[in-house]
Amino acid sequence: MVRDDIQTDVAVIGAGPAGLAAAEMASKAGARTTVFDWTPSPGRKFLMAGKSGLNLTNLEPFDQFQARFGAASGPLTPILAAYPPQAVIEWCEALGQPTFVGGGGRAFPKKMKASPLLRAWLSRLAAQRVMLHRRWRWTGWNDNKALTFYTPDGPHSVEAKATVLATGGASWPRLGSDAAWTELFSPSTLAPLAPSNVGWEIEWSPWFRDTFTGVPVKATSLRIGDAVSRGEWVITGDGVEGGAIYTLGAALRAA
């Protein structure tokens, strides 16, 4: 039997940073807000990102920052202008997590990890009466247009006035980003998922691989077409990765 015992103004599906941010804004505006996630705990991929320092944003001239979004920079202009990088810094510090600016204008929490920030964020959301349901797997809608979920205690349906999908991609299945939600939509309605912030494979010679795996390459300028990236990267056993490589991800995919 399906239990229909939850009503909410805004249902947010996904408890990563995008979903938590949507819940924060909705609840701040006065909406009853409920977050649903199929994993046991929120922000799992966020915590993984924090293991490398948690680069929050980039405090560089706005036109340079905007250009990082490539073809999407035009449509995103009003959003980026309304919530520029400095607003991200102010949000972080209001949660009691001071920041600093490192090389290339990149901003980080001084503690260089995500867990203190996430704990403070969840406390704020709880104070704003945001409800969080864990281990709730979204399965679509029923005939009454209510959201349906599979949960540890059986199926549930949820009536919501608005739904925010913050379901992530397919990059870390064990952390929640398994793209299972794409099966609920017609393929023609979805843009294909594409890799971002990833390393690239190169068939090094055995000598090069054995000699240089793990070696950082610093103070470089990389170019592909019109895209330029400055920074450092790392030689891996099967290719390259690092900040300067990630910045060129869209251009590399297009090539």
mmCIF file of N, CA, C and O in Angstrom, residues 142-227:
data_model
loop_
_atom_site.group_PDB
_atom_site.id
_atom_site.type_symbol
_atom_site.label_atom_id
_atom_site.label_comp_id
_atom_site.label_asym_id
_atom_site.label_seq_id
_atom_site.Cartn_x
_atom_site.Cartn_y
_atom_site.Cartn_z
ATOM 1 N N ASN A 142 2.558 9.805 -9.620
ATOM 2 C CA ASN A 142 1.409 8.922 -9.792
ATOM 3 C C ASN A 142 0.338 9.601 -10.642
ATOM 4 O O ASN A 142 0.546 10.705 -11.153
ATOM 5 N N ASP A 143 -0.805 8.950 -10.774
ATOM 6 C CA ASP A 143 -1.867 9.485 -11.635
ATOM 7 C C ASP A 143 -2.442 10.791 -11.107
ATOM 8 O O ASP A 143 -3.057 11.557 -11.862
ATOM 9 N N ASN A 144 -2.261 11.052 -9.825
ATOM 10 C CA ASN A 144 -2.745 12.305 -9.227
ATOM 11 C C ASN A 144 -1.685 13.400 -9.236
ATOM 12 O O ASN A 144 -1.848 14.425 -8.583
ATOM 13 N N LYS A 145 -0.589 13.162 -9.942
ATOM 14 C CA LYS A 145 0.526 14.105 -10.069
ATOM 15 C C LYS A 145 1.262 14.340 -8.764
ATOM 16 O O LYS A 145 1.927 15.364 -8.582
ATOM 17 N N ALA A 146 1.134 13.393 -7.847
ATOM 18 C CA ALA A 146 1.930 13.445 -6.620
ATOM 19 C C ALA A 146 3.253 12.745 -6.870
ATOM 20 O O ALA A 146 3.346 11.794 -7.662
ATOM 21 N N LEU A 147 4.287 13.208 -6.205
ATOM 22 C CA LEU A 147 5.593 12.554 -6.298
ATOM 23 C C LEU A 147 5.533 11.197 -5.619
ATOM 24 O O LEU A 147 4.854 11.031 -4.596
ATOM 25 N N THR A 148 6.239 10.235 -6.178
ATOM 26 C CA THR A 148 6.281 8.912 -5.571
ATOM 27 C C THR A 148 7.708 8.563 -5.175
ATOM 28 O O THR A 148 8.667 8.933 -5.850
ATOM 29 N N PHE A 149 7.823 7.828 -4.065
ATOM 30 C CA PHE A 149 9.135 7.466 -3.522
ATOM 31 C C PHE A 149 9.092 6.028 -3.027
ATOM 32 O O PHE A 149 8.071 5.548 -2.538
ATOM 33 N N TYR A 150 10.246 5.375 -3.134
ATOM 34 C CA TYR A 150 10.440 4.102 -2.459
ATOM 35 C C TYR A 150 11.305 4.379 -1.236
ATOM 36 O O TYR A 150 12.371 5.005 -1.340
ATOM 37 N N THR A 151 10.867 3.917 -0.075
ATOM 38 C CA THR A 151 11.548 4.213 1.181
ATOM 39 C C THR A 151 11.764 2.917 1.959
ATOM 40 O O THR A 151 11.195 1.876 1.629
ATOM 41 N N PRO A 152 12.570 2.961 3.014
ATOM 42 C CA PRO A 152 12.797 1.751 3.811
ATOM 43 C C PRO A 152 11.525 1.150 4.385
ATOM 44 O O PRO A 152 11.469 -0.054 4.654
ATOM 45 N N ASP A 153 10.485 1.976 4.606
ATOM 46 C CA ASP A 153 9.240 1.425 5.137
ATOM 47 C C ASP A 153 8.142 1.347 4.080
ATOM 48 O O ASP A 153 6.955 1.362 4.397
ATOM 49 N N GLY A 154 8.558 1.269 2.813
ATOM 50 C CA GLY A 154 7.595 1.068 1.744
ATOM 51 C C GLY A 154 7.363 2.309 0.898
ATOM 52 O O GLY A 154 7.964 3.364 1.124
ATOM 53 N N PRO A 155 6.474 2.205 -0.106
ATOM 54 C CA PRO A 155 6.219 3.337 -1.014
ATOM 55 C C PRO A 155 5.499 4.479 -0.305
ATOM 56 O O PRO A 155 4.676 4.259 0.579
ATOM 57 N N HIS A 156 5.833 5.689 -0.725
ATOM 58 C CA HIS A 156 5.165 6.891 -0.242
ATOM 59 C C HIS A 156 4.849 7.779 -1.442
ATOM 60 O O HIS A 156 5.528 7.729 -2.469
ATOM 61 N N SER A 157 3.834 8.620 -1.276
ATOM 62 C CA SER A 157 3.598 9.681 -2.246
ATOM 63 C C SER A 157 3.574 11.016 -1.510
ATOM 64 O O SER A 157 3.227 11.084 -0.327
ATOM 65 N N VAL A 158 3.946 12.060 -2.213
ATOM 66 C CA VAL A 158 4.089 13.394 -1.614
ATOM 67 C C VAL A 158 3.428 14.417 -2.527
ATOM 68 O O VAL A 158 3.716 14.472 -3.725
ATOM 69 N N GLU A 159 2.556 15.210 -1.956
ATOM 70 C CA GLU A 159 1.932 16.299 -2.695
ATOM 71 C C GLU A 159 2.744 17.570 -2.477
ATOM 72 O O GLU A 159 2.991 17.966 -1.340
ATOM 73 N N ALA A 160 3.160 18.193 -3.577
ATOM 74 C CA ALA A 160 3.961 19.416 -3.496
ATOM 75 C C ALA A 160 3.429 20.435 -4.497
ATOM 76 O O ALA A 160 3.006 20.075 -5.598
ATOM 77 N N LYS A 161 3.460 21.696 -4.100
ATOM 78 C CA LYS A 161 3.037 22.756 -5.016
ATOM 79 C C LYS A 161 4.100 23.031 -6.078
ATOM 80 O O LYS A 161 3.791 23.472 -7.174
ATOM 81 N N ALA A 162 5.357 22.792 -5.726
ATOM 82 C CA ALA A 162 6.461 22.976 -6.672
ATOM 83 C C ALA A 162 7.529 21.944 -6.356
ATOM 84 O O ALA A 162 7.696 21.533 -5.201
ATOM 85 N N THR A 163 8.246 21.503 -7.394
ATOM 86 C CA THR A 163 9.305 20.513 -7.229
ATOM 87 C C THR A 163 10.589 21.033 -7.853
ATOM 88 O O THR A 163 10.580 21.542 -8.974
ATOM 89 N N VAL A 164 11.676 20.916 -7.117
ATOM 90 C CA VAL A 164 13.007 21.267 -7.615
ATOM 91 C C VAL A 164 13.796 19.978 -7.781
ATOM 92 O O VAL A 164 13.963 19.222 -6.814
ATOM 93 N N LEU A 165 14.267 19.713 -8.998
ATOM 94 C CA LEU A 165 15.100 18.540 -9.234
ATOM 95 C C LEU A 165 16.566 18.949 -9.128
ATOM 96 O O LEU A 165 17.060 19.716 -9.950
ATOM 97 N N ALA A 166 17.243 18.460 -8.115
ATOM 98 C CA ALA A 166 18.678 18.710 -7.908
ATOM 99 C C ALA A 166 19.342 17.350 -7.799
ATOM 100 O O ALA A 166 19.976 17.014 -6.798
ATOM 101 N N THR A 167 19.182 16.568 -8.861
ATOM 102 C CA THR A 167 19.463 15.133 -8.814
ATOM 103 C C THR A 167 20.872 14.755 -9.232
ATOM 104 O O THR A 167 21.249 13.587 -9.155
ATOM 105 N N GLY A 168 21.671 15.716 -9.686
ATOM 106 C CA GLY A 168 23.067 15.434 -9.991
ATOM 107 C C GLY A 168 23.260 14.684 -11.292
ATOM 108 O O GLY A 168 22.316 14.415 -12.038
ATOM 109 N N GLY A 169 24.506 14.335 -11.565
ATOM 110 C CA GLY A 169 24.853 13.657 -12.798
ATOM 111 C C GLY A 169 25.130 12.184 -12.566
ATOM 112 O O GLY A 169 24.391 11.521 -11.836
ATOM 113 N N ALA A 170 26.201 11.691 -13.172
ATOM 114 C CA ALA A 170 26.502 10.260 -13.082
ATOM 115 C C ALA A 170 27.937 10.003 -12.653
ATOM 116 O O ALA A 170 28.471 8.928 -12.884
ATOM 117 N N SER A 171 28.542 10.981 -11.998
ATOM 118 C CA SER A 171 29.983 10.909 -11.777
ATOM 119 C C SER A 171 30.402 10.065 -10.577
ATOM 120 O O SER A 171 31.511 9.536 -10.560
ATOM 121 N N TRP A 172 29.550 9.965 -9.553
ATOM 122 C CA TRP A 172 29.937 9.231 -8.330
ATOM 123 C C TRP A 172 28.760 8.398 -7.850
ATOM 124 O O TRP A 172 28.094 8.764 -6.880
ATOM 125 N N PRO A 173 28.461 7.270 -8.493
ATOM 126 C CA PRO A 173 27.296 6.478 -8.093
ATOM 127 C C PRO A 173 27.266 6.128 -6.615
ATOM 128 O O PRO A 173 26.214 6.175 -5.973
ATOM 129 N N ARG A 174 28.411 5.778 -6.041
ATOM 130 C CA ARG A 174 28.402 5.361 -4.635
ATOM 131 C C ARG A 174 28.171 6.519 -3.684
ATOM 132 O O ARG A 174 27.856 6.304 -2.505
ATOM 133 N N LEU A 175 28.292 7.752 -4.180
ATOM 134 C CA LEU A 175 28.020 8.927 -3.351
ATOM 135 C C LEU A 175 26.652 9.534 -3.643
ATOM 136 O O LEU A 175 26.286 10.536 -3.040
ATOM 137 N N GLY A 176 25.913 8.936 -4.572
ATOM 138 C CA GLY A 176 24.569 9.424 -4.855
ATOM 139 C C GLY A 176 24.343 9.874 -6.275
ATOM 140 O O GLY A 176 23.202 9.918 -6.745
ATOM 141 N N SER A 177 25.394 10.240 -6.989
ATOM 142 C CA SER A 177 25.247 10.732 -8.365
ATOM 143 C C SER A 177 25.279 9.557 -9.334
ATOM 144 O O SER A 177 26.289 9.263 -9.969
ATOM 145 N N ASP A 178 24.127 8.859 -9.436
ATOM 146 C CA ASP A 178 24.074 7.671 -10.283
ATOM 147 C C ASP A 178 23.202 7.857 -11.517
ATOM 148 O O ASP A 178 23.069 6.938 -12.327
ATOM 149 N N ALA A 179 22.591 9.040 -11.671
ATOM 150 C CA ALA A 179 21.771 9.375 -12.848
ATOM 151 C C ALA A 179 20.582 8.440 -13.033
ATOM 152 O O ALA A 179 20.005 8.379 -14.118
ATOM 153 N N ALA A 180 20.159 7.733 -11.996
ATOM 154 C CA ALA A 180 18.997 6.852 -12.133
ATOM 155 C C ALA A 180 17.744 7.636 -12.495
ATOM 156 O O ALA A 180 16.841 7.108 -13.151
ATOM 157 N N TRP A 181 17.690 8.910 -12.105
ATOM 158 C CA TRP A 181 16.519 9.735 -12.394
ATOM 159 C C TRP A 181 16.279 9.925 -13.888
ATOM 160 O O TRP A 181 15.146 10.192 -14.313
ATOM 161 N N THR A 182 17.318 9.778 -14.714
ATOM 162 C CA THR A 182 17.133 9.984 -16.153
ATOM 163 C C THR A 182 16.174 8.958 -16.753
ATOM 164 O O THR A 182 15.569 9.206 -17.799
ATOM 165 N N GLU A 183 16.012 7.803 -16.105
ATOM 166 C CA GLU A 183 15.105 6.776 -16.611
ATOM 167 C C GLU A 183 13.643 7.194 -16.495
ATOM 168 O O GLU A 183 12.771 6.556 -17.102
ATOM 169 N N LEU A 184 13.356 8.258 -15.748
ATOM 170 C CA LEU A 184 11.981 8.719 -15.571
ATOM 171 C C LEU A 184 11.548 9.672 -16.674
ATOM 172 O O LEU A 184 10.391 10.100 -16.698
ATOM 173 N N PHE A 185 12.451 10.003 -17.594
ATOM 174 C CA PHE A 185 12.160 10.972 -18.645
ATOM 175 C C PHE A 185 12.425 10.363 -20.014
ATOM 176 O O PHE A 185 13.249 9.458 -20.162
ATOM 177 N N SER A 186 11.751 10.894 -21.010
ATOM 178 C CA SER A 186 12.040 10.500 -22.380
ATOM 179 C C SER A 186 13.430 11.005 -22.757
ATOM 180 O O SER A 186 13.776 12.158 -22.463
ATOM 181 N N PRO A 187 14.261 10.173 -23.393
ATOM 182 C CA PRO A 187 15.607 10.621 -23.763
ATOM 183 C C PRO A 187 15.618 11.893 -24.592
ATOM 184 O O PRO A 187 16.556 12.691 -24.500
ATOM 185 N N SER A 188 14.576 12.115 -25.384
ATOM 186 C CA SER A 188 14.540 13.304 -26.241
ATOM 187 C C SER A 188 14.366 14.592 -25.450
ATOM 188 O O SER A 188 14.596 15.684 -25.971
ATOM 189 N N THR A 189 13.968 14.498 -24.178
ATOM 190 C CA THR A 189 13.763 15.699 -23.358
ATOM 191 C C THR A 189 14.993 16.073 -22.552
ATOM 192 O O THR A 189 14.987 17.099 -21.871
ATOM 193 N N LEU A 190 16.051 15.254 -22.605
ATOM 194 C CA LEU A 190 17.229 15.484 -21.783
ATOM 195 C C LEU A 190 18.450 15.789 -22.649
ATOM 196 O O LEU A 190 18.649 15.172 -23.693
ATOM 197 N N ALA A 191 19.251 16.728 -22.195
ATOM 198 C CA ALA A 191 20.560 16.931 -22.814
ATOM 199 C C ALA A 191 21.469 15.794 -22.355
ATOM 200 O O ALA A 191 21.399 15.362 -21.198
ATOM 201 N N PRO A 192 22.307 15.270 -23.235
ATOM 202 C CA PRO A 192 23.185 14.171 -22.829
ATOM 203 C C PRO A 192 24.103 14.584 -21.678
ATOM 204 O O PRO A 192 24.611 15.707 -21.648
ATOM 205 N N LEU A 193 24.297 13.697 -20.735
ATOM 206 C CA LEU A 193 25.240 13.956 -19.656
ATOM 207 C C LEU A 193 26.659 13.979 -20.226
ATOM 208 O O LEU A 193 27.002 13.195 -21.108
ATOM 209 N N ALA A 194 27.474 14.890 -19.732
ATOM 210 C CA ALA A 194 28.849 15.022 -20.223
ATOM 211 C C ALA A 194 29.792 15.169 -19.044
ATOM 212 O O ALA A 194 29.431 15.751 -18.019
ATOM 213 N N PRO A 195 31.011 14.640 -19.149
ATOM 214 C CA PRO A 195 31.956 14.725 -18.036
ATOM 215 C C PRO A 195 32.438 16.154 -17.810
ATOM 216 O O PRO A 195 32.570 16.943 -18.741
ATOM 217 N N SER A 196 32.697 16.467 -16.554
ATOM 218 C CA SER A 196 33.221 17.782 -16.193
ATOM 219 C C SER A 196 34.185 17.597 -15.027
ATOM 220 O O SER A 196 34.016 16.688 -14.212
ATOM 221 N N ASN A 197 35.203 18.450 -14.949
ATOM 222 C CA ASN A 197 36.202 18.338 -13.882
ATOM 223 C C ASN A 197 36.790 16.928 -13.812
ATOM 224 O O ASN A 197 36.776 16.268 -12.768
ATOM 225 N N VAL A 198 37.267 16.467 -14.952
ATOM 226 C CA VAL A 198 37.807 15.117 -15.022
ATOM 227 C C VAL A 198 39.221 15.146 -15.582
ATOM 228 O O VAL A 198 39.627 16.092 -16.258
ATOM 229 N N GLY A 199 39.962 14.078 -15.290
ATOM 230 C CA GLY A 199 41.260 13.907 -15.908
ATOM 231 C C GLY A 199 41.112 13.365 -17.317
ATOM 232 O O GLY A 199 40.022 12.947 -17.743
ATOM 233 N N TRP A 200 42.219 13.363 -18.054
ATOM 234 C CA TRP A 200 42.201 12.868 -19.429
ATOM 235 C C TRP A 200 43.282 11.816 -19.601
ATOM 236 O O TRP A 200 44.377 11.933 -19.051
ATOM 237 N N GLU A 201 42.928 10.775 -20.350
ATOM 238 C CA GLU A 201 43.836 9.649 -20.500
ATOM 239 C C GLU A 201 44.873 9.902 -21.599
ATOM 240 O O GLU A 201 44.543 10.435 -22.660
ATOM 241 N N ILE A 202 46.100 9.515 -21.311
ATOM 242 C CA ILE A 202 47.202 9.586 -22.281
ATOM 243 C C ILE A 202 48.001 8.294 -22.137
ATOM 244 O O ILE A 202 48.288 7.852 -21.019
ATOM 245 N N GLU A 203 48.361 7.683 -23.249
ATOM 246 C CA GLU A 203 49.146 6.453 -23.203
ATOM 247 C C GLU A 203 50.631 6.813 -23.088
ATOM 248 O O GLU A 203 51.351 6.892 -24.084
ATOM 249 N N TRP A 204 51.067 7.041 -21.849
ATOM 250 C CA TRP A 204 52.473 7.328 -21.618
ATOM 251 C C TRP A 204 53.323 6.088 -21.964
ATOM 252 O O TRP A 204 52.844 4.956 -21.874
ATOM 253 N N SER A 205 54.567 6.330 -22.298
ATOM 254 C CA SER A 205 55.502 5.207 -22.427
ATOM 255 C C SER A 205 55.758 4.642 -21.035
ATOM 256 O O SER A 205 55.614 5.349 -20.025
ATOM 257 N N PRO A 206 56.093 3.375 -20.931
ATOM 258 C CA PRO A 206 56.371 2.795 -19.602
ATOM 259 C C PRO A 206 57.423 3.590 -18.831
ATOM 260 O O PRO A 206 57.287 3.797 -17.616
ATOM 261 N N TRP A 207 58.469 4.044 -19.511
ATOM 262 C CA TRP A 207 59.517 4.810 -18.823
ATOM 263 C C TRP A 207 58.965 6.116 -18.270
ATOM 264 O O TRP A 207 59.213 6.480 -17.112
ATOM 265 N N PHE A 208 58.187 6.834 -19.099
ATOM 266 C CA PHE A 208 57.641 8.117 -18.645
ATOM 267 C C PHE A 208 56.686 7.898 -17.475
ATOM 268 O O PHE A 208 56.755 8.616 -16.467
ATOM 269 N N ARG A 209 55.809 6.896 -17.592
ATOM 270 C CA ARG A 209 54.846 6.621 -16.525
ATOM 271 C C ARG A 209 55.555 6.277 -15.223
ATOM 272 O O ARG A 209 55.238 6.807 -14.150
ATOM 273 N N ASP A 210 56.548 5.407 -15.305
ATOM 274 C CA ASP A 210 57.254 4.987 -14.090
ATOM 275 C C ASP A 210 58.067 6.115 -13.470
ATOM 276 O O ASP A 210 58.264 6.164 -12.252
ATOM 277 N N THR A 211 58.526 7.026 -14.299
ATOM 278 C CA THR A 211 59.391 8.107 -13.817
ATOM 279 C C THR A 211 58.605 9.284 -13.261
ATOM 280 O O THR A 211 59.015 9.904 -12.267
ATOM 281 N N PHE A 212 57.440 9.608 -13.856
ATOM 282 C CA PHE A 212 56.794 10.887 -13.542
ATOM 283 C C PHE A 212 55.396 10.787 -12.935
ATOM 284 O O PHE A 212 54.802 11.826 -12.631
ATOM 285 N N THR A 213 54.868 9.587 -12.744
ATOM 286 C CA THR A 213 53.543 9.486 -12.129
ATOM 287 C C THR A 213 53.518 10.180 -10.767
ATOM 288 O O THR A 213 54.380 9.940 -9.922
ATOM 289 N N GLY A 214 52.535 11.067 -10.584
ATOM 290 C CA GLY A 214 52.399 11.804 -9.329
ATOM 291 C C GLY A 214 53.140 13.113 -9.276
ATOM 292 O O GLY A 214 53.016 13.858 -8.292
ATOM 293 N N VAL A 215 53.904 13.438 -10.330
ATOM 294 C CA VAL A 215 54.681 14.678 -10.329
ATOM 295 C C VAL A 215 53.782 15.860 -10.695
ATOM 296 O O VAL A 215 53.103 15.832 -11.722
ATOM 297 N N PRO A 216 53.759 16.927 -9.875
ATOM 298 C CA PRO A 216 52.987 18.119 -10.229
ATOM 299 C C PRO A 216 53.736 18.981 -11.246
ATOM 300 O O PRO A 216 54.972 19.057 -11.206
ATOM 301 N N VAL A 217 52.994 19.583 -12.157
ATOM 302 C CA VAL A 217 53.565 20.501 -13.145
ATOM 303 C C VAL A 217 52.998 21.883 -12.837
ATOM 304 O O VAL A 217 51.800 22.106 -12.930
ATOM 305 N N LYS A 218 53.860 22.803 -12.442
ATOM 306 C CA LYS A 218 53.406 24.078 -11.903
ATOM 307 C C LYS A 218 53.661 25.231 -12.872
ATOM 308 O O LYS A 218 54.479 25.126 -13.782
ATOM 309 N N ALA A 219 52.925 26.323 -12.618
ATOM 310 C CA ALA A 219 53.122 27.595 -13.338
ATOM 311 C C ALA A 219 53.084 27.391 -14.845
ATOM 312 O O ALA A 219 54.007 27.776 -15.564
ATOM 313 N N THR A 220 52.009 26.778 -15.333
ATOM 314 C CA THR A 220 51.888 26.509 -16.761
ATOM 315 C C THR A 220 50.742 27.316 -17.369
ATOM 316 O O THR A 220 49.851 27.793 -16.671
ATOM 317 N N SER A 221 50.787 27.432 -18.672
ATOM 318 C CA SER A 221 49.695 28.016 -19.441
ATOM 319 C C SER A 221 49.314 27.005 -20.514
ATOM 320 O O SER A 221 50.145 26.624 -21.340
ATOM 321 N N LEU A 222 48.076 26.532 -20.479
ATOM 322 C CA LEU A 222 47.597 25.513 -21.396
ATOM 323 C C LEU A 222 46.578 26.128 -22.357
ATOM 324 O O LEU A 222 45.779 26.969 -21.958
ATOM 325 N N ARG A 223 46.587 25.680 -23.599
ATOM 326 C CA ARG A 223 45.670 26.250 -24.586
ATOM 327 C C ARG A 223 45.119 25.154 -25.481
ATOM 328 O O ARG A 223 45.827 24.241 -25.886
ATOM 329 N N ILE A 224 43.823 25.251 -25.752
ATOM 330 C CA ILE A 224 43.206 24.449 -26.792
ATOM 331 C C ILE A 224 42.235 25.359 -27.536
ATOM 332 O O ILE A 224 41.278 25.882 -26.942
ATOM 333 N N GLY A 225 42.500 25.616 -28.803
ATOM 334 C CA GLY A 225 41.708 26.595 -29.541
ATOM 335 C C GLY A 225 41.844 27.964 -28.904
ATOM 336 O O GLY A 225 42.957 28.436 -28.638
ATOM 337 N N ASP A 226 40.699 28.588 -28.604
ATOM 338 C CA ASP A 226 40.721 29.905 -27.962
ATOM 339 C C ASP A 226 40.706 29.817 -26.441
ATOM 340 O O ASP A 226 40.793 30.839 -25.757
ATOM 341 N N ALA A 227 40.563 28.618 -25.917
ATOM 342 C CA ALA A 227 40.485 28.449 -24.461
ATOM 343 C C ALA A 227 41.882 28.370 -23.862
ATOM 344 O O ALA A 227 42.733 27.615 -24.341
#
